[in-house]
XYZ file of C-alpha atoms in Angstrom:
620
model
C 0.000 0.000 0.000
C 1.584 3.537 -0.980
C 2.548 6.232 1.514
C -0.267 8.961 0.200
C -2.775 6.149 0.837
C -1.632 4.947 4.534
C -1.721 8.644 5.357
C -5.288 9.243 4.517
C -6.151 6.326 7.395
C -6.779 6.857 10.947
C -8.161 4.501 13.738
C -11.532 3.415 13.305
C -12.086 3.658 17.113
C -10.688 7.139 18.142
C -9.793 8.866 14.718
C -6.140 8.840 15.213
C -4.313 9.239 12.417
C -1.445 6.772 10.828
C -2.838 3.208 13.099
C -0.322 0.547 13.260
C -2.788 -2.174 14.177
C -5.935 -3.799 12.959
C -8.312 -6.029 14.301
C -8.678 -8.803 11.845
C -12.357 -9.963 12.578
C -13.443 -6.952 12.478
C -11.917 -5.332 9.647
C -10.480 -2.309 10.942
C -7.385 -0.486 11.561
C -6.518 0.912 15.140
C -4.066 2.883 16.580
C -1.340 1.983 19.520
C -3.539 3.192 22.195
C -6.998 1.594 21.399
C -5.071 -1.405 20.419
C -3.902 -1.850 24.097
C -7.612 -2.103 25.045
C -8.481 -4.355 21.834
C -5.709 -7.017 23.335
C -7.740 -6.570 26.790
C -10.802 -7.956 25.025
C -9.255 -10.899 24.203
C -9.434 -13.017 20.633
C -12.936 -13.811 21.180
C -13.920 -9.834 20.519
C -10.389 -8.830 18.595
C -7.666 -10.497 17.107
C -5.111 -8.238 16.742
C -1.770 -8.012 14.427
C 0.279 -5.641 13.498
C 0.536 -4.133 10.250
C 4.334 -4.537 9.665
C 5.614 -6.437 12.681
C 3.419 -9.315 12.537
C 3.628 -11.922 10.075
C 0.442 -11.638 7.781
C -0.755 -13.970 4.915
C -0.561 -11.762 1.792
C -4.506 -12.550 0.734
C -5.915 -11.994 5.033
C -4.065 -8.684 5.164
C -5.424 -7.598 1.543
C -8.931 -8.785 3.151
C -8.648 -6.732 6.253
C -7.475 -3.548 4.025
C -10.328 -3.960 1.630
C -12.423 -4.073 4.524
C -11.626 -0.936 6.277
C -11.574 0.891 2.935
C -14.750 0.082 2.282
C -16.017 1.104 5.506
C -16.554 -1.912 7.414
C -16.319 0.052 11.002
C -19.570 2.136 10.213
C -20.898 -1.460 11.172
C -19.744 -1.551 14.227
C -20.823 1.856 14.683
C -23.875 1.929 12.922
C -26.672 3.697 15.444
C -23.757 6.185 15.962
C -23.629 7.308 12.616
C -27.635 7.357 12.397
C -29.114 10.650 13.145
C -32.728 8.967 13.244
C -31.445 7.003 15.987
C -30.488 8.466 18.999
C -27.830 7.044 21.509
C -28.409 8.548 24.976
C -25.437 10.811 25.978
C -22.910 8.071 24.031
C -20.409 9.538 20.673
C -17.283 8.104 19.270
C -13.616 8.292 20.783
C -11.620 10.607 19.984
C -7.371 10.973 20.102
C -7.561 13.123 22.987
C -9.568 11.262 25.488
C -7.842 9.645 28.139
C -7.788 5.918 27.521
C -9.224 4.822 30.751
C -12.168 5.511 30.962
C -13.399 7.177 27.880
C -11.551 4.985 25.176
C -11.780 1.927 27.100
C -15.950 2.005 27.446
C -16.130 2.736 24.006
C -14.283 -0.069 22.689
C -15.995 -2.661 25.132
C -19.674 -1.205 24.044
C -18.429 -1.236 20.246
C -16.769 -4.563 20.242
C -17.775 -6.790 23.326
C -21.468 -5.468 23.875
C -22.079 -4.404 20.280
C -24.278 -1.582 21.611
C -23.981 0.088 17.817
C -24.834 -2.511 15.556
C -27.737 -2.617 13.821
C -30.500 -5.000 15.295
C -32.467 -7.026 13.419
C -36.288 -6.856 14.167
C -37.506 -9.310 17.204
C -38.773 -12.338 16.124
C -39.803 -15.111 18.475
C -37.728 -18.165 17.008
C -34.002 -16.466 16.921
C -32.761 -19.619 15.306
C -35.290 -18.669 12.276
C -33.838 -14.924 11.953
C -30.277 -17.019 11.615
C -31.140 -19.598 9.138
C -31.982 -16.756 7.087
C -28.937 -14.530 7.547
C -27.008 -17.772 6.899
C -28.790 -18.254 3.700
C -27.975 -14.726 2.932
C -24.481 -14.972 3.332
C -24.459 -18.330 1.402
C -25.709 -16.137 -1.234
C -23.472 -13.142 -1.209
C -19.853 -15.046 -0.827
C -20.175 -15.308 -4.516
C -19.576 -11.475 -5.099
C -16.226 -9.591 -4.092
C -18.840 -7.202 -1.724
C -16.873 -8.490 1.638
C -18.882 -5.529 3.791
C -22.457 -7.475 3.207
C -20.783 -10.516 4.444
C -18.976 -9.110 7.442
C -22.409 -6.947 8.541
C -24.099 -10.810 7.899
C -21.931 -12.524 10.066
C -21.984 -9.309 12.667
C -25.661 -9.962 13.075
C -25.539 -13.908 13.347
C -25.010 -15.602 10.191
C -22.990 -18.742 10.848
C -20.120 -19.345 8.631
C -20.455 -23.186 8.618
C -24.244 -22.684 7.970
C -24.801 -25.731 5.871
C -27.459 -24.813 3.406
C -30.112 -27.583 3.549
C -31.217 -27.492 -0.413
C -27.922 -26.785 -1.754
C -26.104 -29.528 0.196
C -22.884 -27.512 1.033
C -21.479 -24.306 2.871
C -20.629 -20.496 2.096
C -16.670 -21.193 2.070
C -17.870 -24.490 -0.714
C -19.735 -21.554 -2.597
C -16.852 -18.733 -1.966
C -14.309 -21.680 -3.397
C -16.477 -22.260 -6.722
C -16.637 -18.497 -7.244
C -12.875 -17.858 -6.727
C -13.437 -15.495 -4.263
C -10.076 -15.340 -2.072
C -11.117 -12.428 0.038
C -14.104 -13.990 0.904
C -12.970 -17.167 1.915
C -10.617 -15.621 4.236
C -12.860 -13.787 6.048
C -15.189 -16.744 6.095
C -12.173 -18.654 7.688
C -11.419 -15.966 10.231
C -14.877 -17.057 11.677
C -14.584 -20.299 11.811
C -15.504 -22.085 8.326
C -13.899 -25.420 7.782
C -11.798 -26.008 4.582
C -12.316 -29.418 5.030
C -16.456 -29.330 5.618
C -17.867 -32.009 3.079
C -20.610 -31.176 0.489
C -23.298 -33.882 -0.028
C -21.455 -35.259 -2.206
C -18.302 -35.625 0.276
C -16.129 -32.757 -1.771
C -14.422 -29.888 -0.106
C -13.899 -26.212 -0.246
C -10.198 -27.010 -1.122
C -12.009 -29.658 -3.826
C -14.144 -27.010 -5.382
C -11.708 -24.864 -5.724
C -9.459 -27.157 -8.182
C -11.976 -28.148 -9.676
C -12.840 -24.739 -11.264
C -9.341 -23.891 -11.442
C -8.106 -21.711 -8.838
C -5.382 -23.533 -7.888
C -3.946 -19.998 -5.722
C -7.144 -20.727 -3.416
C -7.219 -24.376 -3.377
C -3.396 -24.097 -2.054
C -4.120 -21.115 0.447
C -7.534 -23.527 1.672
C -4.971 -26.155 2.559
C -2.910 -23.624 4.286
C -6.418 -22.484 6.752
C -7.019 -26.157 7.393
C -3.825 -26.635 9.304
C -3.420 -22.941 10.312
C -3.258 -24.155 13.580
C -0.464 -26.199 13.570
C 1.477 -24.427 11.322
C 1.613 -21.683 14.196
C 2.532 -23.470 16.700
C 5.259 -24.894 14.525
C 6.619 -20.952 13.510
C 6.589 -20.620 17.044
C 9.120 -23.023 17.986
C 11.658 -23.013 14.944
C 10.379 -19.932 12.960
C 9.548 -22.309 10.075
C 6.384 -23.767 8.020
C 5.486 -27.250 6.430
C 5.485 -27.018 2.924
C 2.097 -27.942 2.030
C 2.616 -27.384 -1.817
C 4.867 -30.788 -1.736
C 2.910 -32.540 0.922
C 4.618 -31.974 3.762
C 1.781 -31.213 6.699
C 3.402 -31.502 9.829
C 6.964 -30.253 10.933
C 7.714 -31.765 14.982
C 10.135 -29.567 16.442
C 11.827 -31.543 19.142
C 14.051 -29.906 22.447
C 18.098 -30.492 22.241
C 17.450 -33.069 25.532
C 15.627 -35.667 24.115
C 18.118 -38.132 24.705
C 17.433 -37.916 27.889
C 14.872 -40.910 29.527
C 11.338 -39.601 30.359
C 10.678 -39.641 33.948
C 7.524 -41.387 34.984
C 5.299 -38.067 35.559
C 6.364 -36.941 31.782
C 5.292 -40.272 30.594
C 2.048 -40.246 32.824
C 1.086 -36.153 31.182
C 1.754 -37.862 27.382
C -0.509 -40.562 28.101
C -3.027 -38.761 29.587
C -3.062 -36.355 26.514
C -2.933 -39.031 24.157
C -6.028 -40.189 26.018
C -8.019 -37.016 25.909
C -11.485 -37.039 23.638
C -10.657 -35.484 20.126
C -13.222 -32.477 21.398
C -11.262 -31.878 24.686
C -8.186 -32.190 22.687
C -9.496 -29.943 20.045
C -10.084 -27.208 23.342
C -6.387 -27.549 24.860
C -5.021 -26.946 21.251
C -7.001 -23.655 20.572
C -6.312 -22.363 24.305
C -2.665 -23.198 23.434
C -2.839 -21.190 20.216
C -4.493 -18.443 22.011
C -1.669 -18.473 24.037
C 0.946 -18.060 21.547
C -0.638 -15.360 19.966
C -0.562 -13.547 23.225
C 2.673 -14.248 23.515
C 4.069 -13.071 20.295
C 1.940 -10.018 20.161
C 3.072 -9.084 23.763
C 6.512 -9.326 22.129
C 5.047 -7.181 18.982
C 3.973 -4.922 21.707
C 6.864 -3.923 23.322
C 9.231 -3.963 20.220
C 6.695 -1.320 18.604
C 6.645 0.925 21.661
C 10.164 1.616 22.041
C 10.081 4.055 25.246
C 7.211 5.849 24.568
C 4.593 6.652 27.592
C 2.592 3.336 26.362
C 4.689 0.883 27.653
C 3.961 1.973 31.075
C 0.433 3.662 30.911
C -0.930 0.541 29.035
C 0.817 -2.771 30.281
C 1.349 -5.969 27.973
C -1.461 -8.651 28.864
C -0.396 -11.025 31.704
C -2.587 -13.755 30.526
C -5.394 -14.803 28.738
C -8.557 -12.615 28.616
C -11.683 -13.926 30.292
C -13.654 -15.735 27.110
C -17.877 -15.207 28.887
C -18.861 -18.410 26.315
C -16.171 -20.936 28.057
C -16.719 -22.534 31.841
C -15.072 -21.092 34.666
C -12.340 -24.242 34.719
C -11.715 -23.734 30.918
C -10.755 -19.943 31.231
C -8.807 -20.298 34.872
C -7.351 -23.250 32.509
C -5.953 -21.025 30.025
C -5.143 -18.014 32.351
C -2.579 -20.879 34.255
C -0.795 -21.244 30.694
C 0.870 -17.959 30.986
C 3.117 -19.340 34.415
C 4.525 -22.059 31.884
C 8.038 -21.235 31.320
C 9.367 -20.742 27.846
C 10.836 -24.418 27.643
C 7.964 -25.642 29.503
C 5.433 -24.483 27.225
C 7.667 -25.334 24.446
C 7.217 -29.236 25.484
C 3.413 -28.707 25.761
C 3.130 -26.848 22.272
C 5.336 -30.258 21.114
C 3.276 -32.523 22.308
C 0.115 -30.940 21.026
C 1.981 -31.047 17.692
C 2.688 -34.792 18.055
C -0.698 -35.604 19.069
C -2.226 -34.037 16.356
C -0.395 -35.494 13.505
C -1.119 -38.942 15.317
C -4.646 -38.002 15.724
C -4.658 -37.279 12.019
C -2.219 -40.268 10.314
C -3.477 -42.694 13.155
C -1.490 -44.523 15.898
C 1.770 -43.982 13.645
C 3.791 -40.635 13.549
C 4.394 -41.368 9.913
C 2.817 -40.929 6.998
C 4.351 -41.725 3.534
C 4.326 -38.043 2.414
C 6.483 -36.677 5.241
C 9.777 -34.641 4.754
C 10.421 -33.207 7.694
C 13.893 -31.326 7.544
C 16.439 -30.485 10.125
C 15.993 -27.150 11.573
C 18.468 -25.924 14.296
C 16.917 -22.703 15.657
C 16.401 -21.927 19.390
C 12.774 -22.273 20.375
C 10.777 -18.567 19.457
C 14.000 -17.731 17.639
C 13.921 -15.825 14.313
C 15.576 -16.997 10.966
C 19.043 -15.809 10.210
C 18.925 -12.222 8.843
C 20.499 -13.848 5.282
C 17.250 -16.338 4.687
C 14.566 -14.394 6.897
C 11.769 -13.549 4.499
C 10.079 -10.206 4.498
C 6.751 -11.517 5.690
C 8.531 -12.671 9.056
C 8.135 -11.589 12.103
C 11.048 -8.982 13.526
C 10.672 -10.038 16.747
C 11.675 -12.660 19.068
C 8.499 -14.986 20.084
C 9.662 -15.928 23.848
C 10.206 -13.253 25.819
C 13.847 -12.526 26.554
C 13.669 -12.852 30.397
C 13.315 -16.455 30.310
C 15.937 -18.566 31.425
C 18.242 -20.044 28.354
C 16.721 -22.783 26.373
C 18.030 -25.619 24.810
C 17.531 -25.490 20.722
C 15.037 -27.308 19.242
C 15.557 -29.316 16.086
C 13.073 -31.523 13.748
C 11.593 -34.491 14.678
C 9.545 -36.612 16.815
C 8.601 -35.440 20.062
C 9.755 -35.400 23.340
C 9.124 -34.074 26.589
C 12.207 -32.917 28.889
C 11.964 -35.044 31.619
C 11.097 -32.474 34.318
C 9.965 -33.461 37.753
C 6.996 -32.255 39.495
C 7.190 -29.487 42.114
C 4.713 -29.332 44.869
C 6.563 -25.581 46.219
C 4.066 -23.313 46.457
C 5.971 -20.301 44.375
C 8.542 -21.560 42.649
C 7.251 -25.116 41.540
C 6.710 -25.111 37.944
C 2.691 -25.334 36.398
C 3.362 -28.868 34.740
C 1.692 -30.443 31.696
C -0.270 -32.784 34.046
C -1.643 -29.934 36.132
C -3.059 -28.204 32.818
C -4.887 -31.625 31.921
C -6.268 -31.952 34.896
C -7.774 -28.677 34.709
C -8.915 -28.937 30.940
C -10.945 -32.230 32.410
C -12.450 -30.554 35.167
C -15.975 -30.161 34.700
C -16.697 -28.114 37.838
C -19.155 -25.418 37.499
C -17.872 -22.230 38.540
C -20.235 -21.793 41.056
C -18.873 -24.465 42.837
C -15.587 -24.624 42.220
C -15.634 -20.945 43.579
C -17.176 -22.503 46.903
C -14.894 -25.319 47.407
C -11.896 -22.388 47.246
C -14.226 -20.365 49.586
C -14.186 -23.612 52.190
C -10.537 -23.540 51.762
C -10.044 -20.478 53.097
C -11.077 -21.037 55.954
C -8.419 -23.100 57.037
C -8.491 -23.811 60.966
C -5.030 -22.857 60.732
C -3.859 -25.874 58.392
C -1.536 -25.449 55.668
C -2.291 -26.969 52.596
C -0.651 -26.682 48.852
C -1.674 -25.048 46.052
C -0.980 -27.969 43.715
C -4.670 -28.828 41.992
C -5.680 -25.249 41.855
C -5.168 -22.671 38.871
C -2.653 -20.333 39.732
C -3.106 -16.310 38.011
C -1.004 -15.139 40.157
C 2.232 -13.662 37.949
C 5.769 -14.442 39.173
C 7.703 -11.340 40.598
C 9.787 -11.168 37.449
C 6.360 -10.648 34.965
C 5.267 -8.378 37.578
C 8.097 -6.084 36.825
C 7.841 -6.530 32.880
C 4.359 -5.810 32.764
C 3.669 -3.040 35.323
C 2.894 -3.405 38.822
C -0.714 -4.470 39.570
C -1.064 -2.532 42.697
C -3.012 0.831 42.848
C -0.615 3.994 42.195
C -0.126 4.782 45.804
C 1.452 1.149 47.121
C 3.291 0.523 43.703
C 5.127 4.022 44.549
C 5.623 2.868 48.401
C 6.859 -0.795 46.687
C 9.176 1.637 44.729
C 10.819 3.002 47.721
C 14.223 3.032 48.677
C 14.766 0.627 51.933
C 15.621 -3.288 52.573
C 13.297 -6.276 52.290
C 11.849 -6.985 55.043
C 11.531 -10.459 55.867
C 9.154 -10.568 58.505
C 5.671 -11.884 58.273
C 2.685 -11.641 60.286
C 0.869 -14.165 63.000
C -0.342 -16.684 61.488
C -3.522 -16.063 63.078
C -3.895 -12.540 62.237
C -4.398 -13.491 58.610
C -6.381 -16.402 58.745
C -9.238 -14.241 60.945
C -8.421 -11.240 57.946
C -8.887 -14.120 55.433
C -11.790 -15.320 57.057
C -13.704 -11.768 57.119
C -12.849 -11.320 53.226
C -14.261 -14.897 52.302
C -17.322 -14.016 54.000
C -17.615 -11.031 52.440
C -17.034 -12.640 49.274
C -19.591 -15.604 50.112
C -22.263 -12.475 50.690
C -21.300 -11.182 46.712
C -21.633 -14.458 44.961
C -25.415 -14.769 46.667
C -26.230 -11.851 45.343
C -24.829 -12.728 41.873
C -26.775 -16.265 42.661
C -29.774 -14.210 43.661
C -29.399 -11.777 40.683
C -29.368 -9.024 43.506
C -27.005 -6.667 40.843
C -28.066 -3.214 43.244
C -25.645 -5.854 46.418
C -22.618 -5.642 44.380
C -21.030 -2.144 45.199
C -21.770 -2.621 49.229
C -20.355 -5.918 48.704
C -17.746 -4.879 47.175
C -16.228 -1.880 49.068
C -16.718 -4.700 52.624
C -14.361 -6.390 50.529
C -11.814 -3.794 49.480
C -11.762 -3.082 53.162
C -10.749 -5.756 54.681
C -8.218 -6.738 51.887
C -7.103 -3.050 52.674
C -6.756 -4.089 56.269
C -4.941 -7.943 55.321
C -2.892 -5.896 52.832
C -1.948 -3.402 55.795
C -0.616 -6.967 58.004
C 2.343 -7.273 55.764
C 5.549 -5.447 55.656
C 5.950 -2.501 52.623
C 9.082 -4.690 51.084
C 8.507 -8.306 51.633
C 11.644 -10.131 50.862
C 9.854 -13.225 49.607
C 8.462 -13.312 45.863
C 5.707 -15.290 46.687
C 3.949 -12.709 49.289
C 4.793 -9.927 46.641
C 3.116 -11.512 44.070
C 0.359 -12.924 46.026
C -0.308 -9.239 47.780
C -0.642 -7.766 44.365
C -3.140 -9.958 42.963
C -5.249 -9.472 46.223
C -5.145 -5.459 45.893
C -5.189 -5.481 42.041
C -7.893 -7.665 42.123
C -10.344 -6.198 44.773
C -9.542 -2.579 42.521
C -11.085 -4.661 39.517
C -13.575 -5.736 41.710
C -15.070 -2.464 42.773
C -14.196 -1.061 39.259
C -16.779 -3.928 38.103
C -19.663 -3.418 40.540
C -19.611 0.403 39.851
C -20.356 -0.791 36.525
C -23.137 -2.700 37.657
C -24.455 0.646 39.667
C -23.696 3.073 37.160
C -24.898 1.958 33.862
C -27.735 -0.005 34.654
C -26.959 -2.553 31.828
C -28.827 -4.808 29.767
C -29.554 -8.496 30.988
C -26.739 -9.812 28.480
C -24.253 -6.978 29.598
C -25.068 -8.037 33.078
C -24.314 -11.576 32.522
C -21.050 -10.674 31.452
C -20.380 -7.970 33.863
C -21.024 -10.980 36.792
C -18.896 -13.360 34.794
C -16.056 -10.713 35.821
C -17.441 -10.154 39.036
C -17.290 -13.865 40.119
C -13.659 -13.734 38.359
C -12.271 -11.175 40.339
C -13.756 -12.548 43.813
C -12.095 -15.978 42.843
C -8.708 -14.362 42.414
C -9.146 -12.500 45.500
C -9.700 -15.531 47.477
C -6.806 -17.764 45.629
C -4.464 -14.748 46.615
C -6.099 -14.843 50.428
C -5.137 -18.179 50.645
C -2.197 -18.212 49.132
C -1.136 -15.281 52.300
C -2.332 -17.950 54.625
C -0.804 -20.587 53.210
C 2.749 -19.235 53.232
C 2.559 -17.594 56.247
C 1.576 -20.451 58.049
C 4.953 -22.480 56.149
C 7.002 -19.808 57.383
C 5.695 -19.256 60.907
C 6.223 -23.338 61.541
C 9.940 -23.342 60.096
């Protein structure tokens, strides 16, 4: 795209001019600052890239541009832009607002509420008024007029919609018709290249079948998007699909090395996971590399401007409101795996699924997997590094060393378990046993509650999901704590090592877990006008626990564990003034007490986590 053309765009959310970023579901360009909110969101609302820094597929980027040119946003902003209907005391962003509040509300109403998109009339069979948007948009992926199908698939239309007399799907339809664009944005929500027909052909089939080989080739390339990412992760390389080559297994440096009993134990139990709980792990995995590598995006884009510390890098995964309580604390633990950790999980997933795929043997008679000697998140040599790379590293750099991965089958590293209750590492095992969970959240929440209570007893964090951030990410990403303690953290003075009586903190622990138990009856009881009461009781006394503690603990654990109590009761109250304030609709609410019930579980994991240690140090 020229220079007199990229200087005519500006941010669809706040009008700045010259964005960096776009959000590829939705078709729009945004700049630094709204971006930082967009990443808040999650991939479920935004999936964000960067226009130059991230690595794009040639056709998805030309789709995204097409789509802001053609004005895509004014669907995501369409009441705002109609005079004949009036939005009560609400207008678009602009550069100069501050970008919490203003900006931030915005982009939530725009994006996660979709309070400016235009509604359909009521009817009283929903699944009717989709049928027929899907039949629409099987319709309209014929044409090159992307905008109609984004605003159809805004509303509801399903992009798998399997059309009942024609006996296949838009993307089969989109392939037929050569349309590129439209296939890509049909496979950014979710349509399956390899969906059968009635006649058991595919997308990828139509496609060479009328000749567009370009399409067929970039269909195969969707179907195993998946894998192919969480290969470039590892060793900065793709499989060659052209030539048959599907699956490249990058494989750590230490593989020589026998697997201890535990690391044969977490392979097993993967390999004996249900394809759709596999299928789960694999996208919260993927979710989590692209957090990862746009966090490292992020911060090579910012160089030292005010961003970096006004608007922090995501610690972990975004809430997702349509996925159980156990599946998102699932995914939040991901971010505490290590960079050779998670290597060893994103391996196995890549072993499984080519077994999965072949059958019970790794090999299949059109595999030519090549050596590749790169260290794990590691760009290509400068010399062979295409221009559609990355510029970035993948892993951040304050990792420990890691061994160098090369081609292959593979293999885990043979790491012990760890039953320490800061430093012990979040294993593979630990992950599948929360991906297997099925505890509602209601009641997972109450069996931490119990636990809080302790009667004094010290017991391990090993079985529950950990979102508490090391001390190291705490310092990369920007202290949680409200403005006044992180500038008394800041401070010039020693550590202090002391701790307080035991009992002191299990009665402070015990007055915040009943406070909290009084909050999640009122979210039970749908009692939204409890929440704020309930929630400055419980910024009170986690004001008062927070107050037990020295300014300076010396031990990483209480540091870490201290600012995911404070930071988490501010989120709290933030959320339940919400509540008060805006007087939301019943599906904002729903998703306002999803992040209510959130919050208070983090609160009480941190409360326990105080007890817990204190009570190990107290008895030494």
């Amino acid at each position: 795209m020229s220079k007199r053309v990229r200087s005519r765009e500006v941010c669809a959310d706040c009008s700045a001019p010259e964005p960096r970023w776009a959000s590829v579901n939705r078709g729009v360009l945004i700049c630094d600052e709204c971006c930082s909110i967009h990443r808040g969101l999650g991939r479920h609302s935004s999936q964000v890239r960067h226009l130059t820094h991230s690595s794009w597929p040639p056709s998805q980027l030309q789709m995204v541009q097409t789509l802001y040119g053609n004005g895509a946003n004014s669907i995501w902003e369409h009441s705002l832009l109609d005079p004949s209907s009036s939005v009560s005391g609400k207008r678009k962003a602009n550069p100069q607002d501050r970008v919490h509040p203003n900006k931030t509300e915005f982009i939530k109403a725009k994006y996660q509420m979709l309070a400016y998109v235009h509604r359909m009339p009521c009817r009283e069979d929903d699944s009717v008024t989709a049928k027929d948007l899907s039949k629409q948009l099987h319709s309209s992926v014929r044409t090159g007029n992307l905008e109609t199908c984004l605003r159809l698939l805004s509303l509801g239309a399903q992009a798998n919609f399997f059309h009942p007399e024609k006996g296949n799907t838009p993307l089969h339809i989109a392939a037929k018709a050569g349309q590129m664009l439209q296939a890509e944005l049909l496979a950014v929500y979710g349509a399956d290249p390899g969906a059968l027909d009635s006649s058991g052909k595919t997308p990828i089939d139509y496609a060479r079948q009328a000749g567009h080989q370009e399409l067929a080739e970039r269909l195969v390339e969707i179907q195993y998007e998946l894998t192919d990412r969480l290969t470039f992760y590892l060793c900065g390389r793709r499989p060659d699909h052209r030539n048959g080559q599907h699956f490249i297994i990058p494989q750590m440096a230490d593989s020589s090395l026998d697997l201890s009993e535990f690391a044969k134990a977490a392979k097993k139990k993967l390999q004996s996971l249900s394809n759709h709980q596999f299928e789960e792990l694999a996208m919260d995995v993927y979710d989590e590399v692209d957090r990862r590598e746009t966090d490292a995006v992020w911060l090579a884009t910012q160089n030292h401007s005010t961003l970096v510390t006004d608007t922090t890098v995501v610690p972990f995964l975004p809430v997702n409101p349509e996925y159980s309580s156990t599946r998102n604390q699932g995914r939040q633990k991901l971010a505490r795996f290590s960079a050779h950790e998670f290597a060893t999980l994103v391996i196995d997933i890549l072993t499984d699924a080519k077994r999965r795929q072949w059958g019970n043997s790794c090999d299949s008679p059109k595999e030519n997997v090549e050596l590749i000697l790169q260290g794990i998140g590691s760009r290509h040599n400068s010399e062979s590094q295409d221009n559609d790379q990355p510029d970035y590293d993948s892993v951040a750099s304050d990792e420990d060393p890691v061994q160098e991965a090369t081609c292959g089958d593979s293999c885990n590293d043979g790491r012990t378990k760890s039953s320490d209750l800061s430093d012990g590492p979040i294993t593979v095992q630990e992950f599948m046993e929360v991906k297997s969970a099925l505890t509602a959240s209601e009641a997972k929440i109450q069996q931490l509650l119990k636990g809080c209570s302790l009667e004094g007893q010290s017991t391990m964090l090993e079985n529950d999901y950990d979102t508490t951030p090391n001390h190291s990410e705490l310092e990369d990403t920007g202290s949680p704590l409200p403005a006044s303690e992180a500038v008394e953290a800041e401070e010039e003075g020693e550590e202090d090592a002391t701790l307080p009586c035991t009992e002191d903190v299990i009665c402070k622990t015990e007055q915040i877990t009943k406070n909290i138990q009084e909050l999640l009856r009122a979210a039970q009881e749908t009692k939204h006008e409890s929440f704020l009461p309930c929630s400055e009781k419980i910024c009170m006394a986690v004001t008062e626990m927070a107050a037990l503690f020295p300014k300076r603990p010396s031990s990483e654990t209480v540091r870490g564990s201290l600012c995911l109590l404070t930071s988490s009761a501010s989120r709290l109250h933030g959320e339940c003034q919400k509540a008060a304030e805006h007087n939301p609709c019943p599906s904002d609410i729903q998703l306002v007490t999803q992040q209510v019930i959130q919050c208070a579980y983090d609160i009480a994991k941190a409360a326990k986590q105080l007890v817990t240690v204190t009570t190990k140090e107290n008895n030494n």
